[in-house]
Amino acid sequence: MEKNNNSQLHSAPLPHREGKGGGSAMDIPIPPRPWYVKYLKYIIGGAVLVGLMVYALVLQLGPRTLKVEMADEQIATVVEGEFMEYVDVNGVVAPATSMRVNATEGGTVERICCHNGDVLQRGDTILVLSNPKVLEEIAAERQSYDLQQMQHRQQLIEMQQKSITLRSQALQADFELKKMSKDFELAEEETRMGVRSQAQLDVARDEYDYNRRRTLLNIESLRQDSVLNVIGRQLIEQQMAMEAQRLANSNRRRDALVILAPTDGQIGNLNAVIGGQVSAGEQVGEIGVLTDFKVTARLNEYYIDRVQTGLPATAVLKGQRYAFEVSRTTPQVQDHSFAIELMSPIGPMGHISPMGPISPMSPMSQEKPALRLGQTLRLQIELGKPEQRLIIPRGNFYAQTSGLWVMKVDETGHCARRVPIRLGRQNTEHYEVISGLRAGDRILISGYEAFGDAEVVKW
């Protein structure tokens, strides 16, 4: 028993001890390391890689999420309210009636008597032209007129003298005819008394008949000559009148070198310069009649089939709302827009004309607006009547989504998800919602340019 214990004591390993000289009394065996210790760093790296791949796959399959700052976003509530479609447009005040100022005669600009924007009265001088050739032609025309007038006067004097001669000859012929008639009556009386024979009476009758017919022919000839003389005088007088008209026209050519205002109004488009050439018939300016005005504007071609004559419009001037209506539209499209004209429908007695209905958006002034030429107005053209519709405010989301989707805020109020929608009509304040949203829903209406392709935004 004691022997076995001693043998066990001798077989048990003793702890390693170092002597004072640094040597070991006995070596102790070290156990081997596990196999995976050698590949531990590779195992950890692979696990991390697999985790990243799984995370990326989850992100790829799940909705794309973006973290945003709520201070940069605007939230609006979908409501069911009154919606009226109208379009805002800037219009420029122009005269309702304009008159072109044309140069009747060409020439060189010698003097400019007014400037663009000046208010003129009818007959005021606008331009003074010089044209030596026209003045020479007028002088030659005047000289020719004076010469022809002298010739015509001489012809008239000659015709007057001829007329006197013809009247004298007619008077002489009439006297002779009466004398012959009395001589024949005397011959007949002498025959009855037996002083003359019947044969002598027959000879006297023949002479009387011959002389009477000859005298009558002379009288007829004199009458015809007198008629021709009268006609000739009339022709000469007509020629004199025509020549006087030509001279007056020639004088008007001289007067046309001074261009006058044809009516009262404001001059515009005056582009003449001193020393510049102006051709006959060329437009040198335009007179705008200031008794009435119109507003001209251009609209996007999108509205070309919706804006028609008679549509009501409104504009605010100095805090007062005034009524207008579309008075004219042009079907020609240029640069994706077309032109329209608007006028105030206020009649001469101060009442709104029944030409077009004015929607009661706010009280309208019953007076004509005090407009100035060239003034710019902000007008709202009404395209329909107010209706109860589902509406959302306008925002910059439309530029990014084209109205096909919005970010709808969920019940928690800390997250918004993309939802498809369909929008209808629009005005300067609201969009009409056709589908995709309900009254009470909240949506983001700003910040979409930073969302990218995110389907969910959180804050």
GROMACS .gro file of C-alpha atoms in nm:
model
  459
    1MET     CA    1   0.000   0.000   0.000
    2GLU     CA    2   0.274   0.235   0.086
    3LYS     CA    3   0.465   0.119  -0.215
    4ASN     CA    4   0.183   0.202  -0.454
    5ASN     CA    5   0.145   0.548  -0.315
    6ASN     CA    6   0.509   0.609  -0.360
    7SER     CA    7   0.496   0.494  -0.719
    8GLN     CA    8   0.206   0.729  -0.792
    9LEU     CA    9   0.391   1.013  -0.637
   10HIS     CA   10   0.689   0.942  -0.854
   11SER     CA   11   0.482   0.922  -1.175
   12ALA     CA   12   0.291   1.256  -1.126
   13PRO     CA   13   0.445   1.554  -1.306
   14LEU     CA   14   0.614   1.808  -1.089
   15PRO     CA   15   0.586   2.178  -1.140
   16HIS     CA   16   0.859   2.355  -1.325
   17ARG     CA   17   1.095   2.523  -1.093
   18GLU     CA   18   1.394   2.725  -1.162
   19GLY     CA   19   1.697   2.701  -0.942
   20LYS     CA   20   1.904   2.979  -0.827
   21GLY     CA   21   2.134   2.929  -1.121
   22GLY     CA   22   1.842   2.974  -1.377
   23GLY     CA   23   1.810   2.608  -1.479
   24SER     CA   24   1.488   2.396  -1.463
   25ALA     CA   25   1.459   2.100  -1.245
   26MET     CA   26   1.223   1.923  -1.496
   27ASP     CA   27   1.049   2.009  -1.851
   28ILE     CA   28   0.663   2.032  -1.859
   29PRO     CA   29   0.480   1.924  -2.188
   30ILE     CA   30   0.244   2.191  -2.361
   31PRO     CA   31  -0.093   2.067  -2.500
   32PRO     CA   32  -0.161   2.134  -2.886
   33ARG     CA   33  -0.396   2.428  -3.001
   34PRO     CA   34  -0.737   2.361  -3.171
   35TRP     CA   35  -0.736   2.349  -3.554
   36TYR     CA   36  -0.971   2.645  -3.605
   37VAL     CA   37  -0.744   2.888  -3.421
   38LYS     CA   38  -0.519   2.902  -3.722
   39TYR     CA   39  -0.812   3.012  -3.956
   40LEU     CA   40  -0.998   3.227  -3.706
   41LYS     CA   41  -0.935   3.561  -3.884
   42TYR     CA   42  -1.055   3.420  -4.216
   43ILE     CA   43  -1.368   3.284  -4.056
   44ILE     CA   44  -1.447   3.624  -3.899
   45GLY     CA   45  -1.383   3.808  -4.230
   46GLY     CA   46  -1.608   3.569  -4.420
   47ALA     CA   47  -1.884   3.609  -4.166
   48VAL     CA   48  -1.865   3.987  -4.195
   49LEU     CA   49  -1.873   3.964  -4.575
   50VAL     CA   50  -2.173   3.735  -4.571
   51GLY     CA   51  -2.348   3.972  -4.329
   52LEU     CA   52  -2.287   4.266  -4.561
   53MET     CA   53  -2.418   4.072  -4.858
   54VAL     CA   54  -2.731   3.976  -4.669
   55TYR     CA   55  -2.781   4.340  -4.561
   56ALA     CA   56  -2.738   4.462  -4.920
   57LEU     CA   57  -2.984   4.201  -5.043
   58VAL     CA   58  -3.237   4.307  -4.782
   59LEU     CA   59  -3.195   4.671  -4.889
   60GLN     CA   60  -3.230   4.576  -5.254
   61LEU     CA   61  -3.547   4.378  -5.201
   62GLY     CA   62  -3.701   4.625  -4.955
   63PRO     CA   63  -3.819   4.983  -5.018
   64ARG     CA   64  -3.549   5.248  -5.069
   65THR     CA   65  -3.544   5.468  -4.760
   66LEU     CA   66  -3.402   5.818  -4.714
   67LYS     CA   67  -3.342   6.011  -4.394
   68VAL     CA   68  -3.440   6.380  -4.418
   69GLU     CA   69  -3.465   6.685  -4.194
   70MET     CA   70  -3.826   6.772  -4.119
   71ALA     CA   71  -3.743   7.142  -4.106
   72ASP     CA   72  -3.679   7.133  -4.481
   73GLU     CA   73  -4.015   6.976  -4.570
   74GLN     CA   74  -4.367   7.113  -4.606
   75ILE     CA   75  -4.673   6.902  -4.529
   76ALA     CA   76  -5.017   6.976  -4.671
   77THR     CA   77  -5.355   6.817  -4.606
   78VAL     CA   78  -5.584   6.691  -4.880
   79VAL     CA   79  -5.920   6.866  -4.846
   80GLU     CA   80  -6.250   6.872  -5.031
   81GLY     CA   81  -6.319   7.235  -5.111
   82GLU     CA   82  -6.426   7.485  -5.374
   83PHE     CA   83  -6.215   7.462  -5.687
   84MET     CA   84  -6.234   7.698  -5.981
   85GLU     CA   85  -6.007   7.659  -6.279
   86TYR     CA   86  -5.845   7.979  -6.397
   87VAL     CA   87  -5.518   8.079  -6.551
   88ASP     CA   88  -5.293   8.367  -6.452
   89VAL     CA   89  -5.145   8.579  -6.727
   90ASN     CA   90  -4.956   8.906  -6.753
   91GLY     CA   91  -5.118   9.155  -6.991
   92VAL     CA   92  -5.001   9.487  -7.130
   93VAL     CA   93  -5.240   9.780  -7.171
   94ALA     CA   94  -5.265   9.900  -7.531
   95PRO     CA   95  -5.505  10.134  -7.714
   96ALA     CA   96  -5.826   9.968  -7.825
   97THR     CA   97  -5.796  10.158  -8.154
   98SER     CA   98  -5.473  10.250  -8.329
   99MET     CA   99  -5.415  10.446  -8.647
  100ARG     CA  100  -5.106  10.412  -8.861
  101VAL     CA  101  -4.923  10.724  -8.970
  102ASN     CA  102  -4.786  10.683  -9.324
  103ALA     CA  103  -4.575  10.914  -9.534
  104THR     CA  104  -4.767  11.011  -9.849
  105GLU     CA  105  -4.454  11.154 -10.008
  106GLY     CA  106  -4.101  11.031  -9.966
  107GLY     CA  107  -3.811  11.249  -9.866
  108THR     CA  108  -3.537  11.324  -9.617
  109VAL     CA  109  -3.628  11.384  -9.254
  110GLU     CA  110  -3.557  11.750  -9.189
  111ARG     CA  111  -3.718  11.794  -8.848
  112ILE     CA  112  -3.878  11.571  -8.582
  113CYS     CA  113  -4.143  11.758  -8.387
  114CYS     CA  114  -4.241  11.498  -8.126
  115HIS     CA  115  -4.118  11.185  -7.948
  116ASN     CA  116  -4.261  10.845  -7.865
  117GLY     CA  117  -4.518  10.872  -7.589
  118ASP     CA  118  -4.617  11.232  -7.660
  119VAL     CA  119  -4.992  11.303  -7.660
  120LEU     CA  120  -5.086  11.486  -7.980
  121GLN     CA  121  -5.391  11.668  -8.107
  122ARG     CA  122  -5.524  11.619  -8.456
  123GLY     CA  123  -5.320  11.831  -8.697
  124ASP     CA  124  -5.007  11.850  -8.480
  125THR     CA  125  -4.683  11.820  -8.676
  126ILE     CA  126  -4.495  11.491  -8.641
  127LEU     CA  127  -4.224  11.511  -8.909
  128VAL     CA  128  -4.106  11.762  -9.167
  129LEU     CA  129  -3.955  11.615  -9.486
  130SER     CA  130  -3.759  11.778  -9.765
  131ASN     CA  131  -3.772  11.668 -10.129
  132PRO     CA  132  -3.627  11.913 -10.389
  133LYS     CA  133  -3.749  11.698 -10.676
  134VAL     CA  134  -4.108  11.720 -10.560
  135LEU     CA  135  -4.077  12.097 -10.518
  136GLU     CA  136  -3.940  12.127 -10.872
  137GLU     CA  137  -4.228  11.921 -11.009
  138ILE     CA  138  -4.474  12.139 -10.820
  139ALA     CA  139  -4.315  12.458 -10.961
  140ALA     CA  140  -4.330  12.316 -11.317
  141GLU     CA  141  -4.692  12.217 -11.261
  142ARG     CA  142  -4.774  12.568 -11.145
  143GLN     CA  143  -4.607  12.725 -11.450
  144SER     CA  144  -4.793  12.491 -11.686
  145TYR     CA  145  -5.118  12.570 -11.508
  146ASP     CA  146  -5.071  12.944 -11.545
  147LEU     CA  147  -4.992  12.909 -11.918
  148GLN     CA  148  -5.292  12.690 -11.985
  149GLN     CA  149  -5.518  12.920 -11.789
  150MET     CA  150  -5.411  13.209 -12.013
  151GLN     CA  151  -5.481  13.004 -12.326
  152HIS     CA  152  -5.820  12.896 -12.197
  153ARG     CA  153  -5.916  13.250 -12.109
  154GLN     CA  154  -5.822  13.363 -12.462
  155GLN     CA  155  -6.035  13.084 -12.608
  156LEU     CA  156  -6.325  13.182 -12.389
  157ILE     CA  157  -6.300  13.543 -12.504
  158GLU     CA  158  -6.298  13.429 -12.868
  159MET     CA  159  -6.600  13.210 -12.805
  160GLN     CA  160  -6.782  13.492 -12.636
  161GLN     CA  161  -6.716  13.714 -12.939
  162LYS     CA  162  -6.834  13.438 -13.171
  163SER     CA  163  -7.146  13.396 -12.961
  164ILE     CA  164  -7.219  13.767 -12.997
  165THR     CA  165  -7.170  13.744 -13.375
  166LEU     CA  166  -7.400  13.442 -13.394
  167ARG     CA  167  -7.670  13.616 -13.196
  168SER     CA  168  -7.638  13.918 -13.426
  169GLN     CA  169  -7.668  13.702 -13.738
  170ALA     CA  170  -7.965  13.522 -13.590
  171LEU     CA  171  -8.129  13.853 -13.516
  172GLN     CA  172  -8.067  13.972 -13.874
  173ALA     CA  173  -8.207  13.650 -14.019
  174ASP     CA  174  -8.516  13.676 -13.805
  175PHE     CA  175  -8.565  14.036 -13.919
  176GLU     CA  176  -8.533  13.940 -14.284
  177LEU     CA  177  -8.777  13.654 -14.239
  178LYS     CA  178  -9.035  13.885 -14.089
  179LYS     CA  179  -8.974  14.145 -14.365
  180MET     CA  180  -9.021  13.882 -14.638
  181SER     CA  181  -9.340  13.766 -14.472
  182LYS     CA  182  -9.479  14.119 -14.472
  183ASP     CA  183  -9.376  14.176 -14.838
  184PHE     CA  184  -9.558  13.862 -14.944
  185GLU     CA  185  -9.869  13.962 -14.751
  186LEU     CA  186  -9.857  14.299 -14.930
  187ALA     CA  187  -9.825  14.124 -15.269
  188GLU     CA  188 -10.132  13.916 -15.189
  189GLU     CA  189 -10.324  14.228 -15.098
  190GLU     CA  190 -10.219  14.404 -15.421
  191THR     CA  191 -10.330  14.099 -15.620
  192ARG     CA  192 -10.673  14.107 -15.459
  193MET     CA  193 -10.689  14.479 -15.541
  194GLY     CA  194 -10.589  14.411 -15.901
  195VAL     CA  195 -10.261  14.597 -15.880
  196ARG     CA  196 -10.064  14.276 -15.938
  197SER     CA  197 -10.145  13.994 -16.163
  198GLN     CA  198 -10.176  13.635 -16.054
  199ALA     CA  199  -9.853  13.553 -16.233
  200GLN     CA  200  -9.665  13.819 -16.039
  201LEU     CA  201  -9.810  13.681 -15.715
  202ASP     CA  202  -9.689  13.331 -15.804
  203VAL     CA  203  -9.336  13.464 -15.866
  204ALA     CA  204  -9.345  13.652 -15.536
  205ARG     CA  205  -9.469  13.335 -15.357
  206ASP     CA  206  -9.181  13.133 -15.500
  207GLU     CA  207  -8.926  13.395 -15.397
  208TYR     CA  208  -9.081  13.414 -15.052
  209ASP     CA  209  -9.074  13.036 -15.004
  210TYR     CA  210  -8.714  13.017 -15.116
  211ASN     CA  211  -8.597  13.303 -14.901
  212ARG     CA  212  -8.796  13.172 -14.600
  213ARG     CA  213  -8.644  12.824 -14.621
  214ARG     CA  214  -8.296  12.968 -14.671
  215THR     CA  215  -8.341  13.197 -14.374
  216LEU     CA  216  -8.471  12.911 -14.160
  217LEU     CA  217  -8.166  12.703 -14.256
  218ASN     CA  218  -7.941  12.993 -14.162
  219ILE     CA  219  -8.121  13.026 -13.830
  220GLU     CA  220  -8.082  12.650 -13.767
  221SER     CA  221  -7.714  12.671 -13.858
  222LEU     CA  222  -7.669  12.964 -13.625
  223ARG     CA  223  -7.849  12.773 -13.352
  224GLN     CA  224  -7.617  12.472 -13.401
  225ASP     CA  225  -7.314  12.698 -13.398
  226SER     CA  226  -7.440  12.851 -13.080
  227VAL     CA  227  -7.481  12.506 -12.921
  228LEU     CA  228  -7.130  12.405 -13.028
  229ASN     CA  229  -7.000  12.730 -12.890
  230VAL     CA  230  -7.169  12.661 -12.555
  231ILE     CA  231  -7.033  12.305 -12.548
  232GLY     CA  232  -6.687  12.434 -12.633
  233ARG     CA  233  -6.705  12.681 -12.349
  234GLN     CA  234  -6.814  12.407 -12.110
  235LEU     CA  235  -6.525  12.185 -12.221
  236ILE     CA  236  -6.280  12.466 -12.168
  237GLU     CA  237  -6.426  12.536 -11.826
  238GLN     CA  238  -6.399  12.163 -11.738
  239GLN     CA  239  -6.037  12.158 -11.854
  240MET     CA  240  -5.969  12.462 -11.641
  241ALA     CA  241  -6.129  12.288 -11.342
  242MET     CA  242  -5.923  11.973 -11.401
  243GLU     CA  243  -5.607  12.175 -11.426
  244ALA     CA  244  -5.697  12.355 -11.105
  245GLN     CA  245  -5.748  12.014 -10.938
  246ARG     CA  246  -5.410  11.896 -11.063
  247LEU     CA  247  -5.255  12.209 -10.919
  248ALA     CA  248  -5.433  12.146 -10.589
  249ASN     CA  249  -5.303  11.788 -10.588
  250SER     CA  250  -4.959  11.921 -10.659
  251ASN     CA  251  -4.991  12.160 -10.369
  252ARG     CA  252  -5.105  11.870 -10.149
  253ARG     CA  253  -4.785  11.688 -10.242
  254ARG     CA  254  -4.597  11.984 -10.104
  255ASP     CA  255  -4.816  11.986  -9.794
  256ALA     CA  256  -4.761  11.609  -9.756
  257LEU     CA  257  -4.395  11.676  -9.684
  258VAL     CA  258  -4.521  11.791  -9.344
  259ILE     CA  259  -4.663  11.479  -9.171
  260LEU     CA  260  -4.946  11.563  -8.931
  261ALA     CA  261  -5.128  11.365  -8.664
  262PRO     CA  262  -5.447  11.220  -8.821
  263THR     CA  263  -5.633  11.208  -8.487
  264ASP     CA  264  -5.600  11.280  -8.118
  265GLY     CA  265  -5.390  11.023  -7.932
  266GLN     CA  266  -5.048  10.909  -7.820
  267ILE     CA  267  -4.769  10.869  -8.072
  268GLY     CA  268  -4.572  10.547  -8.074
  269ASN     CA  269  -4.339  10.341  -8.297
  270LEU     CA  270  -4.179  10.663  -8.420
  271ASN     CA  271  -3.848  10.543  -8.560
  272ALA     CA  272  -3.745  10.835  -8.781
  273VAL     CA  273  -3.403  11.004  -8.747
  274ILE     CA  274  -3.294  11.340  -8.880
  275GLY     CA  275  -3.131  11.294  -9.217
  276GLY     CA  276  -3.290  10.954  -9.269
  277GLN     CA  277  -3.484  10.861  -9.581
  278VAL     CA  278  -3.857  10.796  -9.575
  279SER     CA  279  -4.023  10.624  -9.870
  280ALA     CA  280  -4.369  10.708 -10.002
  281GLY     CA  281  -4.625  10.493  -9.822
  282GLU     CA  282  -4.385  10.396  -9.543
  283GLN     CA  283  -4.518  10.381  -9.187
  284VAL     CA  284  -4.345  10.639  -8.971
  285GLY     CA  285  -4.546  10.598  -8.652
  286GLU     CA  286  -4.871  10.494  -8.489
  287ILE     CA  287  -5.134  10.696  -8.304
  288GLY     CA  288  -5.306  10.519  -8.017
  289VAL     CA  289  -5.651  10.659  -7.944
  290LEU     CA  290  -5.672  10.718  -7.569
  291THR     CA  291  -6.051  10.708  -7.536
  292ASP     CA  292  -6.053  10.331  -7.469
  293PHE     CA  293  -5.799  10.058  -7.392
  294LYS     CA  294  -5.749   9.686  -7.434
  295VAL     CA  295  -5.514   9.439  -7.266
  296THR     CA  296  -5.301   9.214  -7.484
  297ALA     CA  297  -5.151   8.890  -7.349
  298ARG     CA  298  -5.012   8.555  -7.463
  299LEU     CA  299  -5.118   8.216  -7.328
  300ASN     CA  300  -4.965   7.872  -7.351
  301GLU     CA  301  -5.098   7.667  -7.641
  302TYR     CA  302  -5.239   7.422  -7.383
  303TYR     CA  303  -5.534   7.662  -7.337
  304ILE     CA  304  -5.604   7.733  -7.705
  305ASP     CA  305  -5.921   7.521  -7.713
  306ARG     CA  306  -6.044   7.645  -7.376
  307VAL     CA  307  -6.005   8.023  -7.396
  308GLN     CA  308  -6.288   8.171  -7.601
  309THR     CA  309  -6.439   8.513  -7.658
  310GLY     CA  310  -6.654   8.624  -7.367
  311LEU     CA  311  -6.470   8.442  -7.086
  312PRO     CA  312  -6.461   8.656  -6.769
  313ALA     CA  313  -6.136   8.770  -6.612
  314THR     CA  314  -6.036   8.987  -6.318
  315ALA     CA  315  -5.745   9.210  -6.226
  316VAL     CA  316  -5.657   9.391  -5.905
  317LEU     CA  317  -5.555   9.757  -5.928
  318LYS     CA  318  -5.467   9.948  -5.611
  319GLY     CA  319  -5.652   9.694  -5.398
  320GLN     CA  320  -5.971   9.708  -5.607
  321ARG     CA  321  -6.086   9.418  -5.824
  322TYR     CA  322  -6.197   9.506  -6.178
  323ALA     CA  323  -6.379   9.295  -6.433
  324PHE     CA  324  -6.248   9.215  -6.780
  325GLU     CA  325  -6.350   8.971  -7.051
  326VAL     CA  326  -6.177   8.808  -7.345
  327SER     CA  327  -6.270   9.012  -7.651
  328ARG     CA  328  -6.055   8.844  -7.915
  329THR     CA  329  -5.839   8.535  -7.963
  330THR     CA  330  -5.596   8.451  -8.242
  331PRO     CA  331  -5.561   8.086  -8.353
  332GLN     CA  332  -5.201   8.129  -8.473
  333VAL     CA  333  -4.949   7.964  -8.239
  334GLN     CA  334  -4.598   8.109  -8.216
  335ASP     CA  335  -4.333   7.983  -7.973
  336HIS     CA  336  -4.593   7.753  -7.814
  337SER     CA  337  -4.825   8.044  -7.727
  338PHE     CA  338  -5.113   8.237  -7.881
  339ALA     CA  339  -5.234   8.597  -7.840
  340ILE     CA  340  -5.556   8.716  -7.676
  341GLU     CA  341  -5.713   9.056  -7.612
  342LEU     CA  342  -5.923   9.157  -7.313
  343MET     CA  343  -6.141   9.462  -7.254
  344SER     CA  344  -6.339   9.599  -6.964
  345PRO     CA  345  -6.709   9.501  -6.999
  346ILE     CA  346  -6.827   9.810  -6.812
  347GLY     CA  347  -7.086   9.988  -7.027
  348PRO     CA  348  -7.119  10.364  -7.076
  349MET     CA  349  -7.373  10.390  -6.792
  350GLY     CA  350  -7.138  10.224  -6.543
  351HIS     CA  351  -7.295   9.876  -6.538
  352ILE     CA  352  -7.135   9.544  -6.620
  353SER     CA  353  -7.219   9.445  -6.975
  354PRO     CA  354  -7.410   9.115  -7.019
  355MET     CA  355  -7.163   8.999  -7.283
  356GLY     CA  356  -7.002   8.755  -7.039
  357PRO     CA  357  -7.078   8.630  -6.684
  358ILE     CA  358  -6.855   8.752  -6.405
  359SER     CA  359  -6.810   8.496  -6.126
  360PRO     CA  360  -6.866   8.644  -5.781
  361MET     CA  361  -6.516   8.570  -5.646
  362SER     CA  362  -6.517   8.908  -5.471
  363PRO     CA  363  -6.706   9.236  -5.517
  364MET     CA  364  -6.641   9.391  -5.857
  365SER     CA  365  -6.596   9.761  -5.915
  366GLN     CA  366  -6.877   9.917  -6.116
  367GLU     CA  367  -6.639  10.173  -6.268
  368LYS     CA  368  -6.402  10.143  -6.560
  369PRO     CA  369  -6.043  10.085  -6.447
  370ALA     CA  370  -5.804  10.378  -6.477
  371LEU     CA  371  -5.554  10.227  -6.718
  372ARG     CA  372  -5.236  10.375  -6.859
  373LEU     CA  373  -5.078  10.289  -7.191
  374GLY     CA  374  -4.801  10.033  -7.141
  375GLN     CA  375  -4.918   9.933  -6.793
  376THR     CA  376  -4.875   9.564  -6.699
  377LEU     CA  377  -5.169   9.383  -6.537
  378ARG     CA  378  -5.187   9.046  -6.365
  379LEU     CA  379  -5.513   8.889  -6.485
  380GLN     CA  380  -5.697   8.575  -6.385
  381ILE     CA  381  -5.900   8.428  -6.670
  382GLU     CA  382  -6.178   8.205  -6.538
  383LEU     CA  383  -6.215   7.877  -6.728
  384GLY     CA  384  -6.519   7.750  -6.543
  385LYS     CA  385  -6.750   7.792  -6.243
  386PRO     CA  386  -6.660   7.700  -5.880
  387GLU     CA  387  -6.706   7.327  -5.801
  388GLN     CA  388  -6.659   7.104  -5.495
  389ARG     CA  389  -6.351   6.894  -5.563
  390LEU     CA  390  -6.071   6.714  -5.381
  391ILE     CA  391  -5.776   6.955  -5.391
  392ILE     CA  392  -5.415   6.986  -5.276
  393PRO     CA  393  -5.196   7.297  -5.268
  394ARG     CA  394  -4.944   7.361  -5.541
  395GLY     CA  395  -4.583   7.273  -5.461
  396ASN     CA  396  -4.252   7.197  -5.623
  397PHE     CA  397  -4.331   6.826  -5.614
  398TYR     CA  398  -4.502   6.858  -5.953
  399ALA     CA  399  -4.175   6.947  -6.125
  400GLN     CA  400  -4.021   6.619  -6.005
  401THR     CA  401  -4.319   6.385  -6.029
  402SER     CA  402  -4.524   6.537  -6.315
  403GLY     CA  403  -4.823   6.480  -6.088
  404LEU     CA  404  -4.794   6.099  -6.110
  405TRP     CA  405  -4.704   6.032  -5.744
  406VAL     CA  406  -4.654   6.201  -5.407
  407MET     CA  407  -4.505   6.119  -5.068
  408LYS     CA  408  -4.793   6.038  -4.833
  409VAL     CA  409  -4.733   6.076  -4.459
  410ASP     CA  410  -4.828   5.766  -4.256
  411GLU     CA  411  -5.018   5.749  -3.928
  412THR     CA  412  -4.705   5.787  -3.712
  413GLY     CA  413  -4.622   6.124  -3.865
  414HIS     CA  414  -4.252   6.032  -3.890
  415CYS     CA  415  -4.249   5.861  -4.227
  416ALA     CA  416  -4.381   5.919  -4.580
  417ARG     CA  417  -4.423   5.665  -4.857
  418ARG     CA  418  -4.455   5.706  -5.232
  419VAL     CA  419  -4.810   5.656  -5.360
  420PRO     CA  420  -4.936   5.692  -5.720
  421ILE     CA  421  -5.197   5.960  -5.783
  422ARG     CA  422  -5.380   6.120  -6.073
  423LEU     CA  423  -5.426   6.496  -6.097
  424GLY     CA  424  -5.674   6.685  -6.310
  425ARG     CA  425  -5.719   7.056  -6.358
  426GLN     CA  426  -5.512   7.321  -6.188
  427ASN     CA  427  -5.500   7.690  -6.103
  428THR     CA  428  -5.239   7.909  -5.942
  429GLU     CA  429  -5.318   7.775  -5.592
  430HIS     CA  430  -5.443   7.417  -5.617
  431TYR     CA  431  -5.441   7.092  -5.810
  432GLU     CA  432  -5.754   6.885  -5.856
  433VAL     CA  433  -5.709   6.527  -5.728
  434ILE     CA  434  -5.886   6.263  -5.934
  435SER     CA  435  -5.757   5.945  -5.766
  436GLY     CA  436  -5.493   5.814  -5.524
  437LEU     CA  437  -5.575   6.031  -5.220
  438ARG     CA  438  -5.863   6.092  -4.982
  439ALA     CA  439  -5.973   6.390  -4.782
  440GLY     CA  440  -5.764   6.417  -4.465
  441ASP     CA  441  -5.452   6.255  -4.612
  442ARG     CA  442  -5.129   6.443  -4.554
  443ILE     CA  443  -4.860   6.469  -4.819
  444LEU     CA  444  -4.520   6.628  -4.865
  445ILE     CA  445  -4.531   6.911  -5.119
  446SER     CA  446  -4.165   7.018  -5.110
  447GLY     CA  447  -3.813   6.876  -5.102
  448TYR     CA  448  -3.867   6.626  -5.382
  449GLU     CA  449  -3.552   6.731  -5.563
  450ALA     CA  450  -3.350   6.568  -5.279
  451PHE     CA  451  -3.551   6.244  -5.264
  452GLY     CA  452  -3.403   6.087  -5.577
  453ASP     CA  453  -3.549   5.740  -5.625
  454ALA     CA  454  -3.632   5.690  -5.256
  455GLU     CA  455  -3.966   5.525  -5.192
  456VAL     CA  456  -3.974   5.601  -4.821
  457VAL     CA  457  -3.850   5.911  -4.637
  458LYS     CA  458  -3.810   5.932  -4.260
  459TRP     CA  459  -3.738   6.213  -4.022
   0.00000   0.00000   0.00000
